[in-house]
């Protein structure tokens, strides 16, 4: 009887793992496309962290981050972000890249449905 009880648990955990891998891939793709379309020069992306979530970023911080993107040196002037905040919980992923042999990073924030980039730090 105990063995049969493990089957649904294992199946659920496998499905959750596959779903999270899909979101991870989707977030990476969104970032790569955004960087390709809006970078002032070619960005050599080294790696990404795992996709994670946060609830501690206030609306005022999001607004400030959105304004900072417009003057960020790696993005074209006037770059606009593609999504407005829809949820208190945001997903984020950090992109690491090389510039003049320095390793730098940017953190991208998304709504839980990954409908676009909400903010960049």
mmCIF file of N, CA and C in Angstrom:
data_model
loop_
_atom_site.group_PDB
_atom_site.id
_atom_site.type_symbol
_atom_site.label_atom_id
_atom_site.label_comp_id
_atom_site.label_asym_id
_atom_site.label_seq_id
_atom_site.Cartn_x
_atom_site.Cartn_y
_atom_site.Cartn_z
ATOM 1 N N UNK A 1 0.820 -1.197 0.000
ATOM 2 C CA UNK A 1 0.000 0.000 0.000
ATOM 3 C C UNK A 1 0.865 1.262 0.000
ATOM 4 N N UNK A 2 1.972 1.228 0.734
ATOM 5 C CA UNK A 2 2.829 2.411 0.791
ATOM 6 C C UNK A 2 3.451 2.717 -0.564
ATOM 7 N N UNK A 3 3.797 1.675 -1.299
ATOM 8 C CA UNK A 3 4.419 1.883 -2.606
ATOM 9 C C UNK A 3 3.463 2.603 -3.552
ATOM 10 N N UNK A 4 2.204 2.261 -3.534
ATOM 11 C CA UNK A 4 1.207 2.911 -4.381
ATOM 12 C C UNK A 4 1.026 4.374 -4.011
ATOM 13 N N UNK A 5 1.233 4.707 -2.761
ATOM 14 C CA UNK A 5 1.091 6.096 -2.326
ATOM 15 C C UNK A 5 2.216 6.963 -2.881
ATOM 16 N N UNK A 6 3.366 6.389 -3.167
ATOM 17 C CA UNK A 6 4.513 7.152 -3.702
ATOM 18 C C UNK A 6 4.338 7.513 -5.169
ATOM 19 N N UNK A 7 3.593 6.739 -5.908
ATOM 20 C CA UNK A 7 3.447 6.972 -7.341
ATOM 21 C C UNK A 7 2.847 8.350 -7.627
ATOM 22 N N UNK A 8 1.707 8.751 -7.021
ATOM 23 C CA UNK A 8 1.174 10.083 -7.297
ATOM 24 C C UNK A 8 2.141 11.199 -6.862
ATOM 25 N N UNK A 9 2.816 11.010 -5.747
ATOM 26 C CA UNK A 9 3.765 12.012 -5.265
ATOM 27 C C UNK A 9 4.901 12.190 -6.274
ATOM 28 N N UNK A 10 5.447 11.088 -6.755
ATOM 29 C CA UNK A 10 6.533 11.137 -7.734
ATOM 30 C C UNK A 10 6.055 11.784 -9.028
ATOM 31 N N UNK A 11 4.874 11.454 -9.464
ATOM 32 C CA UNK A 11 4.315 12.026 -10.688
ATOM 33 C C UNK A 11 4.126 13.538 -10.540
ATOM 34 N N UNK A 12 3.594 13.971 -9.425
ATOM 35 C CA UNK A 12 3.383 15.405 -9.174
ATOM 36 C C UNK A 12 4.714 16.148 -9.144
ATOM 37 N N UNK A 13 5.702 15.591 -8.462
ATOM 38 C CA UNK A 13 7.009 16.240 -8.386
ATOM 39 C C UNK A 13 7.663 16.329 -9.769
ATOM 40 N N UNK A 14 7.510 15.301 -10.573
ATOM 41 C CA UNK A 14 8.060 15.308 -11.928
ATOM 42 C C UNK A 14 7.389 16.378 -12.777
ATOM 43 N N UNK A 15 6.078 16.484 -12.691
ATOM 44 C CA UNK A 15 5.355 17.506 -13.446
ATOM 45 C C UNK A 15 5.754 18.911 -13.009
ATOM 46 N N UNK A 16 5.934 19.129 -11.709
ATOM 47 C CA UNK A 16 6.371 20.441 -11.216
ATOM 48 C C UNK A 16 7.764 20.778 -11.720
ATOM 49 N N UNK A 17 8.638 19.804 -11.723
ATOM 50 C CA UNK A 17 9.997 20.021 -12.227
ATOM 51 C C UNK A 17 9.974 20.407 -13.698
ATOM 52 N N UNK A 18 9.194 19.685 -14.497
ATOM 53 C CA UNK A 18 9.106 19.995 -15.921
ATOM 54 C C UNK A 18 8.495 21.368 -16.159
ATOM 55 N N UNK A 19 7.501 21.738 -15.373
ATOM 56 C CA UNK A 19 6.877 23.056 -15.520
ATOM 57 C C UNK A 19 7.865 24.157 -15.177
ATOM 58 N N UNK A 20 8.655 23.979 -14.122
ATOM 59 C CA UNK A 20 9.618 25.007 -13.738
ATOM 60 C C UNK A 20 10.732 25.125 -14.766
ATOM 61 N N UNK A 21 11.127 24.021 -15.372
ATOM 62 C CA UNK A 21 12.144 24.071 -16.434
ATOM 63 C C UNK A 21 11.617 24.861 -17.623
ATOM 64 N N UNK A 22 10.341 24.727 -17.925
ATOM 65 C CA UNK A 22 9.732 25.465 -19.028
ATOM 66 C C UNK A 22 9.739 26.952 -18.765
ATOM 67 N N UNK A 23 9.424 27.353 -17.541
ATOM 68 C CA UNK A 23 9.438 28.775 -17.190
ATOM 69 C C UNK A 23 10.862 29.318 -17.225
ATOM 70 N N UNK A 24 11.810 28.536 -16.764
ATOM 71 C CA UNK A 24 13.220 28.935 -16.787
ATOM 72 C C UNK A 24 13.648 29.213 -18.231
ATOM 73 N N UNK A 25 13.335 28.299 -19.118
ATOM 74 C CA UNK A 25 13.682 28.452 -20.533
ATOM 75 C C UNK A 25 12.993 29.686 -21.122
ATOM 76 N N UNK A 26 11.715 29.862 -20.801
ATOM 77 C CA UNK A 26 10.956 30.999 -21.323
ATOM 78 C C UNK A 26 11.538 32.332 -20.834
ATOM 79 N N UNK A 27 11.935 32.392 -19.566
ATOM 80 C CA UNK A 27 12.528 33.614 -19.019
ATOM 81 C C UNK A 27 13.859 33.916 -19.711
ATOM 82 N N UNK A 28 14.688 32.910 -19.890
ATOM 83 C CA UNK A 28 15.968 33.102 -20.593
ATOM 84 C C UNK A 28 15.731 33.619 -22.015
ATOM 85 N N UNK A 29 14.765 33.043 -22.688
ATOM 86 C CA UNK A 29 14.455 33.452 -24.049
ATOM 87 C C UNK A 29 13.992 34.907 -24.095
ATOM 88 N N UNK A 30 13.128 35.293 -23.159
ATOM 89 C CA UNK A 30 12.666 36.685 -23.097
ATOM 90 C C UNK A 30 13.846 37.642 -22.919
ATOM 91 N N UNK A 31 14.748 37.300 -22.021
ATOM 92 C CA UNK A 31 15.907 38.160 -21.754
ATOM 93 C C UNK A 31 16.803 38.234 -22.984
ATOM 94 N N UNK A 32 17.102 37.097 -23.592
ATOM 95 C CA UNK A 32 17.968 37.082 -24.771
ATOM 96 C C UNK A 32 17.387 37.933 -25.895
ATOM 97 N N UNK A 33 16.079 37.793 -26.141
ATOM 98 C CA UNK A 33 15.428 38.574 -27.194
ATOM 99 C C UNK A 33 15.444 40.063 -26.865
ATOM 100 N N UNK A 34 15.180 40.407 -25.597
ATOM 101 C CA UNK A 34 15.190 41.809 -25.189
ATOM 102 C C UNK A 34 16.582 42.413 -25.362
ATOM 103 N N UNK A 35 17.594 41.701 -24.909
ATOM 104 C CA UNK A 35 18.976 42.193 -25.016
ATOM 105 C C UNK A 35 19.370 42.341 -26.479
ATOM 106 N N UNK A 36 19.030 41.358 -27.296
ATOM 107 C CA UNK A 36 19.376 41.418 -28.718
ATOM 108 C C UNK A 36 18.718 42.630 -29.386
ATOM 109 N N UNK A 37 17.473 42.918 -29.045
ATOM 110 C CA UNK A 37 16.736 44.015 -29.668
ATOM 111 C C UNK A 37 17.125 45.384 -29.125
ATOM 112 N N UNK A 38 17.595 45.459 -27.867
ATOM 113 C CA UNK A 38 17.774 46.762 -27.229
ATOM 114 C C UNK A 38 19.186 47.107 -26.796
ATOM 115 N N UNK A 39 20.141 46.220 -26.989
ATOM 116 C CA UNK A 39 21.512 46.494 -26.554
ATOM 117 C C UNK A 39 22.188 47.478 -27.506
ATOM 118 N N UNK A 40 23.054 48.308 -26.941
ATOM 119 C CA UNK A 40 23.800 49.263 -27.762
ATOM 120 C C UNK A 40 24.927 48.584 -28.526
ATOM 121 N N UNK A 41 25.367 47.436 -28.044
ATOM 122 C CA UNK A 41 26.388 46.638 -28.737
ATOM 123 C C UNK A 41 26.125 45.181 -28.410
ATOM 124 N N UNK A 42 26.847 44.288 -29.065
ATOM 125 C CA UNK A 42 26.639 42.860 -28.820
ATOM 126 C C UNK A 42 27.038 42.510 -27.394
ATOM 127 N N UNK A 43 26.156 41.817 -26.692
ATOM 128 C CA UNK A 43 26.381 41.413 -25.312
ATOM 129 C C UNK A 43 26.740 39.934 -25.296
ATOM 130 N N UNK A 44 27.858 39.607 -24.670
ATOM 131 C CA UNK A 44 28.310 38.223 -24.555
ATOM 132 C C UNK A 44 27.759 37.641 -23.249
ATOM 133 N N UNK A 45 26.593 37.006 -23.330
ATOM 134 C CA UNK A 45 25.954 36.426 -22.147
ATOM 135 C C UNK A 45 26.718 35.185 -21.724
ATOM 136 N N UNK A 46 27.148 35.170 -20.475
ATOM 137 C CA UNK A 46 27.905 34.042 -19.932
ATOM 138 C C UNK A 46 26.999 32.989 -19.304
ATOM 139 N N UNK A 47 26.025 33.446 -18.481
ATOM 140 C CA UNK A 47 25.179 32.486 -17.779
ATOM 141 C C UNK A 47 23.948 33.168 -17.215
ATOM 142 N N UNK A 48 23.035 32.334 -16.722
ATOM 143 C CA UNK A 48 21.835 32.795 -16.033
ATOM 144 C C UNK A 48 21.731 32.063 -14.701
ATOM 145 N N UNK A 49 21.188 32.735 -13.699
ATOM 146 C CA UNK A 49 20.860 32.056 -12.459
ATOM 147 C C UNK A 49 19.547 31.312 -12.654
ATOM 148 N N UNK A 50 19.154 30.538 -11.668
ATOM 149 C CA UNK A 50 17.843 29.904 -11.710
ATOM 150 C C UNK A 50 16.763 30.957 -11.536
ATOM 151 N N UNK A 51 15.623 30.726 -12.141
ATOM 152 C CA UNK A 51 14.464 31.594 -11.997
ATOM 153 C C UNK A 51 13.955 31.480 -10.573
ATOM 154 N N UNK A 52 13.686 32.612 -9.942
ATOM 155 C CA UNK A 52 13.219 32.611 -8.557
ATOM 156 C C UNK A 52 12.105 33.645 -8.423
ATOM 157 N N UNK A 53 11.511 33.761 -7.239
ATOM 158 C CA UNK A 53 10.427 34.722 -7.021
ATOM 159 C C UNK A 53 10.728 35.609 -5.825
ATOM 160 N N UNK A 54 10.078 36.768 -5.825
ATOM 161 C CA UNK A 54 10.222 37.712 -4.726
ATOM 162 C C UNK A 54 8.924 38.485 -4.542
ATOM 163 N N UNK A 55 8.691 38.919 -3.309
ATOM 164 C CA UNK A 55 7.537 39.760 -2.995
ATOM 165 C C UNK A 55 7.977 41.055 -2.323
ATOM 166 N N UNK A 56 9.271 41.300 -2.231
ATOM 167 C CA UNK A 56 9.761 42.414 -1.407
ATOM 168 C C UNK A 56 10.052 43.693 -2.188
ATOM 169 N N UNK A 57 9.749 43.741 -3.460
ATOM 170 C CA UNK A 57 10.025 44.943 -4.243
ATOM 171 C C UNK A 57 8.753 45.792 -4.313
ATOM 172 N N UNK A 58 8.875 47.019 -3.837
ATOM 173 C CA UNK A 58 7.716 47.916 -3.815
ATOM 174 C C UNK A 58 7.469 48.512 -5.201
ATOM 175 N N UNK A 59 6.291 49.079 -5.367
ATOM 176 C CA UNK A 59 5.951 49.719 -6.638
ATOM 177 C C UNK A 59 6.868 50.900 -6.930
ATOM 178 N N UNK A 60 7.274 51.638 -5.899
ATOM 179 C CA UNK A 60 8.160 52.783 -6.120
ATOM 180 C C UNK A 60 9.537 52.327 -6.606
ATOM 181 N N UNK A 61 10.020 51.201 -6.107
ATOM 182 C CA UNK A 61 11.296 50.658 -6.582
ATOM 183 C C UNK A 61 11.158 50.211 -8.034
ATOM 184 N N UNK A 62 10.061 49.560 -8.356
ATOM 185 C CA UNK A 62 9.820 49.133 -9.740
ATOM 186 C C UNK A 62 9.817 50.341 -10.667
ATOM 187 N N UNK A 63 9.139 51.412 -10.267
ATOM 188 C CA UNK A 63 9.096 52.620 -11.100
ATOM 189 C C UNK A 63 10.493 53.198 -11.297
ATOM 190 N N UNK A 64 11.308 53.228 -10.243
ATOM 191 C CA UNK A 64 12.676 53.746 -10.344
ATOM 192 C C UNK A 64 13.525 52.869 -11.265
ATOM 193 N N UNK A 65 13.389 51.543 -11.141
ATOM 194 C CA UNK A 65 14.138 50.633 -12.008
ATOM 195 C C UNK A 65 13.736 50.811 -13.471
ATOM 196 N N UNK A 66 12.442 51.013 -13.708
ATOM 197 C CA UNK A 66 11.962 51.223 -15.079
ATOM 198 C C UNK A 66 12.541 52.507 -15.671
ATOM 199 N N UNK A 67 12.670 53.539 -14.864
ATOM 200 C CA UNK A 67 13.263 54.794 -15.333
ATOM 201 C C UNK A 67 14.753 54.636 -15.596
ATOM 202 N N UNK A 68 15.433 53.877 -14.744
ATOM 203 C CA UNK A 68 16.880 53.684 -14.903
ATOM 204 C C UNK A 68 17.239 52.961 -16.199
ATOM 205 N N UNK A 69 16.359 52.099 -16.678
ATOM 206 C CA UNK A 69 16.628 51.366 -17.919
ATOM 207 C C UNK A 69 16.790 52.346 -19.078
ATOM 208 N N UNK A 70 16.058 53.440 -19.039
ATOM 209 C CA UNK A 70 16.105 54.409 -20.132
ATOM 210 C C UNK A 70 17.484 55.045 -20.280
ATOM 211 N N UNK A 71 18.280 55.021 -19.211
ATOM 212 C CA UNK A 71 19.619 55.626 -19.265
ATOM 213 C C UNK A 71 20.740 54.617 -19.034
ATOM 214 N N UNK A 72 20.404 53.341 -18.940
ATOM 215 C CA UNK A 72 21.418 52.296 -18.740
ATOM 216 C C UNK A 72 22.323 52.237 -19.968
ATOM 217 N N UNK A 73 23.627 52.219 -19.748
ATOM 218 C CA UNK A 73 24.585 52.287 -20.856
ATOM 219 C C UNK A 73 24.561 51.080 -21.788
ATOM 220 N N UNK A 74 24.076 49.939 -21.334
ATOM 221 C CA UNK A 74 24.077 48.789 -22.248
ATOM 222 C C UNK A 74 22.837 48.752 -23.138
ATOM 223 N N UNK A 75 21.831 49.565 -22.804
ATOM 224 C CA UNK A 75 20.610 49.588 -23.609
ATOM 225 C C UNK A 75 20.486 50.900 -24.371
ATOM 226 N N UNK A 76 19.817 50.840 -25.508
ATOM 227 C CA UNK A 76 19.585 52.028 -26.315
ATOM 228 C C UNK A 76 18.804 53.055 -25.504
ATOM 229 N N UNK A 77 19.070 54.316 -25.760
ATOM 230 C CA UNK A 77 18.349 55.378 -25.059
ATOM 231 C C UNK A 77 16.859 55.260 -25.342
ATOM 232 N N UNK A 78 16.061 55.448 -24.308
ATOM 233 C CA UNK A 78 14.616 55.388 -24.459
ATOM 234 C C UNK A 78 14.043 53.990 -24.514
ATOM 235 N N UNK A 79 14.819 52.976 -24.155
ATOM 236 C CA UNK A 79 14.320 51.601 -24.158
ATOM 237 C C UNK A 79 13.110 51.488 -23.240
ATOM 238 N N UNK A 80 12.055 50.894 -23.756
ATOM 239 C CA UNK A 80 10.829 50.702 -22.986
ATOM 240 C C UNK A 80 10.688 49.235 -22.593
ATOM 241 N N UNK A 81 10.205 48.996 -21.388
ATOM 242 C CA UNK A 81 9.965 47.625 -20.939
ATOM 243 C C UNK A 81 8.603 47.172 -21.423
ATOM 244 N N UNK A 82 8.413 45.863 -21.513
ATOM 245 C CA UNK A 82 7.265 45.307 -22.224
ATOM 246 C C UNK A 82 6.067 44.951 -21.356
ATOM 247 N N UNK A 83 6.184 45.028 -20.035
ATOM 248 C CA UNK A 83 5.061 44.600 -19.197
ATOM 249 C C UNK A 83 4.927 45.509 -17.980
ATOM 250 N N UNK A 84 3.699 45.679 -17.528
ATOM 251 C CA UNK A 84 3.408 46.385 -16.284
ATOM 252 C C UNK A 84 3.235 45.356 -15.172
ATOM 253 N N UNK A 85 3.529 45.757 -13.971
ATOM 254 C CA UNK A 85 3.375 44.848 -12.823
ATOM 255 C C UNK A 85 1.909 44.481 -12.647
ATOM 256 N N UNK A 86 1.638 43.166 -12.546
ATOM 257 C CA UNK A 86 0.272 42.670 -12.376
ATOM 258 C C UNK A 86 0.074 41.940 -11.051
ATOM 259 N N UNK A 87 1.173 41.655 -10.358
ATOM 260 C CA UNK A 87 1.105 40.812 -9.169
ATOM 261 C C UNK A 87 2.115 41.300 -8.131
ATOM 262 N N UNK A 88 1.822 41.054 -6.871
ATOM 263 C CA UNK A 88 2.782 41.385 -5.818
ATOM 264 C C UNK A 88 4.034 40.513 -5.939
ATOM 265 N N UNK A 89 3.832 39.273 -6.354
ATOM 266 C CA UNK A 89 4.957 38.359 -6.535
ATOM 267 C C UNK A 89 5.527 38.534 -7.932
ATOM 268 N N UNK A 90 6.837 38.694 -8.011
ATOM 269 C CA UNK A 90 7.529 38.791 -9.292
ATOM 270 C C UNK A 90 8.551 37.665 -9.398
ATOM 271 N N UNK A 91 8.757 37.198 -10.599
ATOM 272 C CA UNK A 91 9.835 36.249 -10.871
ATOM 273 C C UNK A 91 11.048 37.049 -11.311
ATOM 274 N N UNK A 92 12.236 36.527 -11.040
ATOM 275 C CA UNK A 92 13.438 37.210 -11.505
ATOM 276 C C UNK A 92 14.519 36.209 -11.884
ATOM 277 N N UNK A 93 15.395 36.673 -12.769
ATOM 278 C CA UNK A 93 16.540 35.879 -13.211
ATOM 279 C C UNK A 93 17.698 36.848 -13.413
ATOM 280 N N UNK A 94 18.885 36.433 -13.049
ATOM 281 C CA UNK A 94 20.072 37.273 -13.223
ATOM 282 C C UNK A 94 20.871 36.764 -14.416
ATOM 283 N N UNK A 95 21.203 37.705 -15.301
ATOM 284 C CA UNK A 95 22.025 37.415 -16.469
ATOM 285 C C UNK A 95 23.439 37.909 -16.176
ATOM 286 N N UNK A 96 24.419 37.037 -16.364
ATOM 287 C CA UNK A 96 25.822 37.434 -16.221
ATOM 288 C C UNK A 96 26.413 37.558 -17.626
ATOM 289 N N UNK A 97 27.172 38.637 -17.830
ATOM 290 C CA UNK A 97 27.760 38.866 -19.143
ATOM 291 C C UNK A 97 29.144 39.485 -18.993
ATOM 292 N N UNK A 98 29.915 39.411 -20.065
ATOM 293 C CA UNK A 98 31.261 39.979 -20.075
ATOM 294 C C UNK A 98 31.260 41.287 -20.852
ATOM 295 N N UNK A 99 31.954 42.275 -20.291
ATOM 296 C CA UNK A 99 32.163 43.544 -20.986
ATOM 297 C C UNK A 99 33.570 44.011 -20.659
ATOM 298 N N UNK A 100 34.405 44.113 -21.687
ATOM 299 C CA UNK A 100 35.807 44.519 -21.502
ATOM 300 C C UNK A 100 36.499 43.665 -20.444
ATOM 301 N N UNK A 101 36.338 42.370 -20.521
ATOM 302 C CA UNK A 101 36.897 41.357 -19.621
ATOM 303 C C UNK A 101 36.421 41.475 -18.167
ATOM 304 N N UNK A 102 35.389 42.254 -17.921
ATOM 305 C CA UNK A 102 34.762 42.321 -16.595
ATOM 306 C C UNK A 102 33.472 41.515 -16.617
ATOM 307 N N UNK A 103 33.216 40.759 -15.553
ATOM 308 C CA UNK A 103 31.949 40.052 -15.459
ATOM 309 C C UNK A 103 30.949 40.965 -14.764
ATOM 310 N N UNK A 104 29.871 41.280 -15.474
ATOM 311 C CA UNK A 104 28.818 42.146 -14.952
ATOM 312 C C UNK A 104 27.507 41.382 -14.953
ATOM 313 N N UNK A 105 26.474 41.961 -14.348
ATOM 314 C CA UNK A 105 25.182 41.276 -14.345
ATOM 315 C C UNK A 105 24.041 42.287 -14.352
ATOM 316 N N UNK A 106 22.906 41.810 -14.793
ATOM 317 C CA UNK A 106 21.650 42.540 -14.727
ATOM 318 C C UNK A 106 20.600 41.543 -14.250
ATOM 319 N N UNK A 107 19.671 42.030 -13.443
ATOM 320 C CA UNK A 107 18.573 41.202 -12.959
ATOM 321 C C UNK A 107 17.295 41.643 -13.648
ATOM 322 N N UNK A 108 16.577 40.690 -14.218
ATOM 323 C CA UNK A 108 15.341 40.961 -14.948
ATOM 324 C C UNK A 108 14.163 40.440 -14.131
ATOM 325 N N UNK A 109 13.121 41.264 -14.016
ATOM 326 C CA UNK A 109 11.927 40.919 -13.239
ATOM 327 C C UNK A 109 10.741 40.727 -14.180
ATOM 328 N N UNK A 110 9.927 39.702 -13.882
ATOM 329 C CA UNK A 110 8.782 39.334 -14.705
ATOM 330 C C UNK A 110 7.544 39.134 -13.831
ATOM 331 N N UNK A 111 6.362 39.255 -14.448
ATOM 332 C CA UNK A 111 5.137 38.794 -13.805
ATOM 333 C C UNK A 111 5.151 37.268 -13.804
ATOM 334 N N UNK A 112 4.366 36.636 -12.921
ATOM 335 C CA UNK A 112 4.364 35.163 -12.865
ATOM 336 C C UNK A 112 4.000 34.474 -14.179
ATOM 337 N N UNK A 113 3.239 35.139 -15.054
ATOM 338 C CA UNK A 113 2.879 34.512 -16.330
ATOM 339 C C UNK A 113 3.906 34.784 -17.439
ATOM 340 N N UNK A 114 5.010 35.456 -17.091
ATOM 341 C CA UNK A 114 6.104 35.752 -18.025
ATOM 342 C C UNK A 114 5.603 36.435 -19.300
ATOM 343 N N UNK A 115 4.750 37.446 -19.132
ATOM 344 C CA UNK A 115 4.201 38.171 -20.278
ATOM 345 C C UNK A 115 5.124 39.260 -20.795
ATOM 346 N N UNK A 116 6.276 39.441 -20.181
ATOM 347 C CA UNK A 116 7.234 40.443 -20.596
ATOM 348 C C UNK A 116 8.083 40.868 -19.410
ATOM 349 N N UNK A 117 8.994 41.802 -19.640
ATOM 350 C CA UNK A 117 9.905 42.258 -18.593
ATOM 351 C C UNK A 117 9.292 43.450 -17.879
ATOM 352 N N UNK A 118 9.210 43.359 -16.550
ATOM 353 C CA UNK A 118 8.621 44.415 -15.721
ATOM 354 C C UNK A 118 9.674 45.441 -15.321
ATOM 355 N N UNK A 119 10.870 44.987 -14.962
ATOM 356 C CA UNK A 119 11.934 45.896 -14.514
ATOM 357 C C UNK A 119 13.289 45.217 -14.685
ATOM 358 N N UNK A 120 14.331 46.054 -14.702
ATOM 359 C CA UNK A 120 15.700 45.544 -14.795
ATOM 360 C C UNK A 120 16.554 46.296 -13.772
ATOM 361 N N UNK A 121 17.371 45.537 -13.068
ATOM 362 C CA UNK A 121 18.292 46.153 -12.094
ATOM 363 C C UNK A 121 19.700 45.776 -12.468
#
